Short mmCIF file of C-alpha atoms in Angstrom, two decimals:
data_model
loop_
_atom_site.label_atom_id
_atom_site.label_comp_id
_atom_site.label_asym_id
_atom_site.label_seq_id
_atom_site.Cartn_x
_atom_site.Cartn_y
_atom_site.Cartn_z
CA MET A 1 11.90 -11.84 -16.43
CA VAL A 2 10.55 -15.22 -15.30
CA ILE A 3 6.87 -16.08 -15.59
CA SER A 4 5.83 -18.71 -13.04
CA ALA A 5 2.20 -19.00 -14.14
CA ASP A 6 0.12 -18.05 -17.13
CA ARG A 7 -1.10 -14.49 -16.54
CA ASP A 8 -4.34 -15.39 -18.34
CA ALA A 9 -4.97 -18.36 -16.08
CA SER A 10 -7.81 -18.31 -13.61
CA SER A 11 -6.21 -17.14 -10.37
CA ALA A 12 -6.72 -15.17 -7.20
CA GLY A 13 -4.71 -12.30 -8.67
CA ARG A 14 -1.41 -11.41 -10.33
CA VAL A 15 1.73 -11.08 -8.22
CA LEU A 16 5.19 -9.91 -9.25
CA VAL A 17 8.01 -11.17 -7.01
CA VAL A 18 11.15 -9.01 -7.18
CA ASP A 19 14.28 -10.24 -5.42
CA ASP A 20 17.86 -10.68 -6.60
CA GLU A 21 18.14 -13.88 -4.52
CA LYS A 22 16.77 -16.18 -7.21
CA PRO A 23 16.26 -19.28 -5.00
CA LEU A 24 14.25 -17.17 -2.53
CA ALA A 25 12.23 -15.56 -5.31
CA GLN A 26 11.49 -18.98 -6.81
CA MET A 27 10.40 -20.40 -3.46
CA VAL A 28 8.06 -17.46 -2.85
CA ALA A 29 6.72 -17.75 -6.40
CA THR A 30 6.07 -21.46 -5.94
CA TYR A 31 4.05 -20.93 -2.76
CA LEU A 32 2.07 -18.11 -4.38
CA SER A 33 1.36 -20.23 -7.46
CA ARG A 34 0.11 -23.05 -5.25
CA ALA A 35 -2.21 -20.53 -3.58
CA GLY A 36 -3.76 -19.78 -6.96
CA TYR A 37 -1.93 -16.62 -8.00
CA ALA A 38 -0.47 -15.95 -11.43
CA VAL A 39 3.15 -15.15 -10.62
CA ALA A 40 5.97 -13.38 -12.46
CA GLN A 41 9.52 -12.84 -11.26
CA ALA A 42 12.17 -10.18 -11.77
CA HIS A 43 15.64 -9.99 -10.25
CA THR A 44 16.85 -6.45 -10.95
CA GLY A 45 15.32 -2.99 -10.54
CA PRO A 46 15.01 -2.25 -14.28
CA ALA A 47 13.56 -5.71 -14.95
CA ALA A 48 11.00 -5.15 -12.19
CA LEU A 49 9.71 -1.99 -13.88
CA GLU A 50 9.66 -3.62 -17.32
CA THR A 51 7.77 -6.64 -16.00
CA ALA A 52 5.29 -4.49 -14.09
CA ARG A 53 4.48 -2.59 -17.30
CA THR A 54 3.79 -5.78 -19.25
CA GLU A 55 2.25 -8.04 -16.58
CA HIS A 56 0.09 -5.44 -14.75
CA PRO A 57 0.36 -7.12 -11.33
CA ASP A 58 -2.16 -6.61 -8.55
CA VAL A 59 0.60 -6.97 -5.95
CA VAL A 60 4.37 -6.48 -6.15
CA VAL A 61 6.53 -8.19 -3.52
CA LEU A 62 9.58 -5.94 -3.67
CA ASP A 63 12.97 -6.40 -2.04
CA LEU A 64 14.88 -3.23 -1.16
CA GLY A 65 18.36 -4.44 -2.10
CA LEU A 66 18.27 -4.79 -5.89
CA PRO A 67 20.93 -4.31 -8.58
CA GLY A 68 20.38 -1.62 -11.18
CA LEU A 69 17.83 0.34 -9.15
CA ASP A 70 17.12 -0.20 -5.46
CA GLY A 71 13.67 -1.09 -4.24
CA VAL A 72 12.85 2.42 -3.06
CA GLU A 73 13.52 3.89 -6.50
CA VAL A 74 11.63 1.04 -8.19
CA CYS A 75 8.64 1.74 -5.95
CA ARG A 76 8.80 5.46 -6.66
CA ARG A 77 8.85 4.89 -10.44
CA LEU A 78 6.21 2.18 -10.21
CA ARG A 79 3.84 4.64 -8.58
CA ALA A 80 4.02 6.81 -11.72
CA PHE A 81 2.10 4.23 -13.77
CA SER A 82 0.58 1.61 -11.44
CA GLU A 83 -1.83 1.48 -8.50
CA CYS A 84 -0.84 -2.06 -7.55
CA TYR A 85 -0.24 -2.91 -3.92
CA VAL A 86 3.44 -2.94 -2.98
CA LEU A 87 4.65 -5.23 -0.19
CA MET A 88 8.21 -4.22 0.66
CA LEU A 89 10.78 -6.69 1.99
CA THR A 90 13.07 -5.02 4.54
CA ALA A 91 15.89 -6.03 6.86
CA ARG A 92 14.77 -6.86 10.37
CA GLY A 93 14.94 -3.88 12.72
CA ASP A 94 16.00 -1.41 10.03
CA GLU A 95 13.53 1.38 10.70
CA GLU A 96 15.04 3.65 8.05
CA ASP A 97 14.42 1.06 5.35
CA LYS A 98 10.79 0.69 6.38
CA LEU A 99 10.20 4.43 6.42
CA ALA A 100 11.96 4.91 3.07
CA GLY A 101 9.86 2.18 1.48
CA LEU A 102 6.59 3.56 2.82
CA ALA A 103 7.57 7.08 1.80
CA ALA A 104 8.16 5.86 -1.76
CA GLY A 105 4.63 4.48 -1.92
CA ALA A 106 4.75 0.98 -0.44
CA ASP A 107 1.50 -0.14 1.18
CA ASP A 108 2.95 -2.60 3.66
CA TYR A 109 6.20 -4.30 4.59
CA ILE A 110 7.47 -7.59 5.93
CA THR A 111 10.85 -8.07 7.54
CA LYS A 112 13.51 -10.61 6.62
CA PRO A 113 13.89 -13.39 7.55
CA PHE A 114 10.22 -14.22 7.13
CA SER A 115 7.92 -17.20 6.85
CA VAL A 116 6.86 -17.72 3.24
CA ARG A 117 3.43 -18.74 4.51
CA GLU A 118 3.22 -15.42 6.34
CA LEU A 119 4.13 -13.57 3.14
CA VAL A 120 1.44 -15.46 1.19
CA ALA A 121 -1.05 -14.59 3.93
CA ARG A 122 -0.03 -10.94 3.73
CA VAL A 123 -0.55 -10.93 -0.04
CA ALA A 124 -3.98 -12.47 0.48
CA ALA A 125 -4.75 -9.81 3.09
CA VAL A 126 -4.02 -6.86 0.79
CA LEU A 127 -6.10 -8.42 -1.98
CA ARG A 128 -8.98 -8.89 0.47
CA ARG A 129 -8.95 -5.22 1.27
CA PRO A 130 -12.33 -3.83 0.27
CA ARG A 131 -12.10 -1.33 -2.53
CA THR A 132 -14.02 1.84 -1.83
CA THR A 133 -17.60 1.41 -3.01
CA VAL A 134 -20.25 4.11 -3.18
CA ALA A 135 -23.74 4.49 -4.50
CA PRO A 136 -23.72 6.07 -7.99
CA ALA A 137 -25.51 9.18 -6.70
CA GLU A 138 -23.25 9.76 -3.68
CA PRO A 139 -21.71 13.23 -3.91
CA ALA A 140 -18.05 13.96 -3.33
CA ARG A 141 -17.07 14.53 0.28
CA VAL A 142 -15.95 18.11 0.91
CA PHE A 143 -13.88 19.36 3.83
CA GLY A 144 -13.01 22.99 3.20
CA ASP A 145 -10.79 23.01 0.12
CA LEU A 146 -10.34 19.23 0.25
CA VAL A 147 -12.58 17.17 -2.04
CA ILE A 148 -12.67 13.36 -1.86
CA ASP A 149 -14.47 11.94 -4.89
CA LEU A 150 -15.04 8.25 -4.20
CA THR A 151 -16.72 7.60 -7.54
CA ALA A 152 -13.80 9.01 -9.55
CA HIS A 153 -11.25 7.79 -6.96
CA GLU A 154 -9.82 11.30 -6.94
CA VAL A 155 -8.56 13.75 -4.34
CA ARG A 156 -8.39 17.49 -4.95
CA VAL A 157 -7.17 20.41 -2.86
CA GLY A 158 -8.16 23.87 -3.99
CA GLY A 159 -9.31 22.37 -7.29
CA ASP A 160 -5.94 20.76 -8.00
CA PRO A 161 -5.63 16.95 -8.14
CA VAL A 162 -3.44 15.29 -5.52
CA ALA A 163 -1.66 12.02 -6.33
CA VAL A 164 -2.27 9.54 -3.51
CA THR A 165 -1.65 5.82 -3.22
CA ARG A 166 -4.48 3.31 -2.86
CA THR A 167 -3.73 2.97 0.85
CA GLU A 168 -3.74 6.73 1.34
CA PHE A 169 -7.04 7.04 -0.52
CA ASP A 170 -8.57 4.26 1.56
CA LEU A 171 -7.48 6.03 4.75
CA LEU A 172 -9.14 9.24 3.58
CA ALA A 173 -12.28 7.30 2.63
CA ALA A 174 -12.42 5.67 6.07
CA LEU A 175 -11.89 8.91 7.98
CA SER A 176 -14.26 10.95 5.83
CA ALA A 177 -17.07 8.36 6.10
CA ARG A 178 -17.48 9.34 9.77
CA PRO A 179 -15.91 12.79 10.03
CA HIS A 180 -16.82 13.32 13.70
CA GLN A 181 -15.47 9.97 14.88
CA ALA A 182 -11.99 9.54 16.31
CA PHE A 183 -10.42 6.33 14.98
CA SER A 184 -7.69 4.43 16.78
CA ARG A 185 -4.78 3.00 14.81
CA ARG A 186 -6.21 -0.48 15.27
CA GLN A 187 -9.61 0.56 13.94
CA LEU A 188 -8.01 2.06 10.84
CA ILE A 189 -5.91 -1.05 10.31
CA ASP A 190 -9.03 -3.22 10.56
CA ILE A 191 -10.81 -1.06 7.96
CA VAL A 192 -7.98 -0.31 5.54
CA TRP A 193 -5.59 -3.25 5.91
CA ASP A 194 -7.28 -6.33 7.36
CA PRO A 195 -8.54 -7.42 10.80
CA ALA A 196 -5.97 -10.23 10.66
CA TRP A 197 -3.08 -7.83 9.91
CA VAL A 198 -0.21 -8.17 12.38
CA GLY A 199 2.67 -5.71 12.64
CA ASP A 200 3.70 -2.31 13.93
CA GLU A 201 0.55 -0.19 14.19
CA ARG A 202 2.69 2.91 13.66
CA ILE A 203 2.40 2.15 9.95
CA VAL A 204 -0.82 4.20 10.22
CA ASP A 205 1.15 7.22 11.50
CA VAL A 206 3.54 7.00 8.56
CA HIS A 207 0.74 6.97 5.97
CA ILE A 208 -1.12 9.79 7.75
CA GLY A 209 2.11 11.81 7.71
CA HIS A 210 2.45 11.28 3.94
CA LEU A 211 -1.16 12.34 3.43
CA ARG A 212 -0.69 15.50 5.45
CA ARG A 213 2.32 16.52 3.40
CA LYS A 214 0.51 15.83 0.12
CA LEU A 215 -2.53 17.79 1.24
CA GLY A 216 -0.33 20.78 2.14
CA GLU A 217 -1.41 20.82 5.75
CA GLU A 218 -0.11 23.52 8.10
CA PRO A 219 0.37 21.73 10.42
CA THR A 220 -2.56 19.26 10.34
CA ALA A 221 -5.85 20.95 9.34
CA HIS A 222 -7.54 18.25 7.24
CA ILE A 223 -6.65 15.33 9.53
CA ASP A 224 -6.74 15.97 13.26
CA THR A 225 -4.73 14.07 15.85
CA VAL A 226 -6.89 13.11 18.82
CA ARG A 227 -4.49 12.78 21.69
CA GLY A 228 -4.58 9.36 23.31
CA VAL A 229 -6.97 8.00 20.67
CA GLY A 230 -5.86 8.40 17.08
CA TYR A 231 -7.16 10.44 14.15
CA ARG A 232 -10.32 12.03 12.82
CA MET A 233 -11.29 14.12 9.82
CA GLY A 234 -10.98 17.85 10.38
CA ALA A 235 -12.50 20.78 8.50
CA ARG A 236 -10.17 23.41 7.14
#
């Protein structure tokens, strides 16, 4: 484990950079530190998990090709104890890597080779994402057997809690805020990711697919596909 900045220092947030290419990890860490982040590094899968437990990062920049445990498995285990944002580093054009990373719980991805400035901007974008805020008296949102409790940040189906990522919860919050409105992919990206986000808008489809599976939809039920437009909240 390498600590690039004091975790108690005043900063824009805590970032863990995980890559077995140490010069690349150091360069990324340097740029992030200059941007005001408290930065830690790890270079293997097991070290990444150990560092995440002790440093409590807000964002993890996670390479897929790691010794010990690959990035997908690290992300899967990380999700068992952390709600941090995960920005996955994938090989350019490797669609399977992107899908595997998102399926494991990554919030976003950036392809190699990449501009370090772009990566820093992407970290800033996820940390700008507005956390769901509600008035204290706002009741949970109910759609059939689906309950979205924004105050408790909890999702339940048939009374049973459903484990969702922060991105998945934010998608549900956005859709359920206006249940009769059909949202395009771009509108959802602007709300959940950032208006400045640039990338493949199909990332929305992947996260919606994960949500549908977690909610036990047969075949869609809670989230409707509006052909030619996007998605809207459906009643079950």
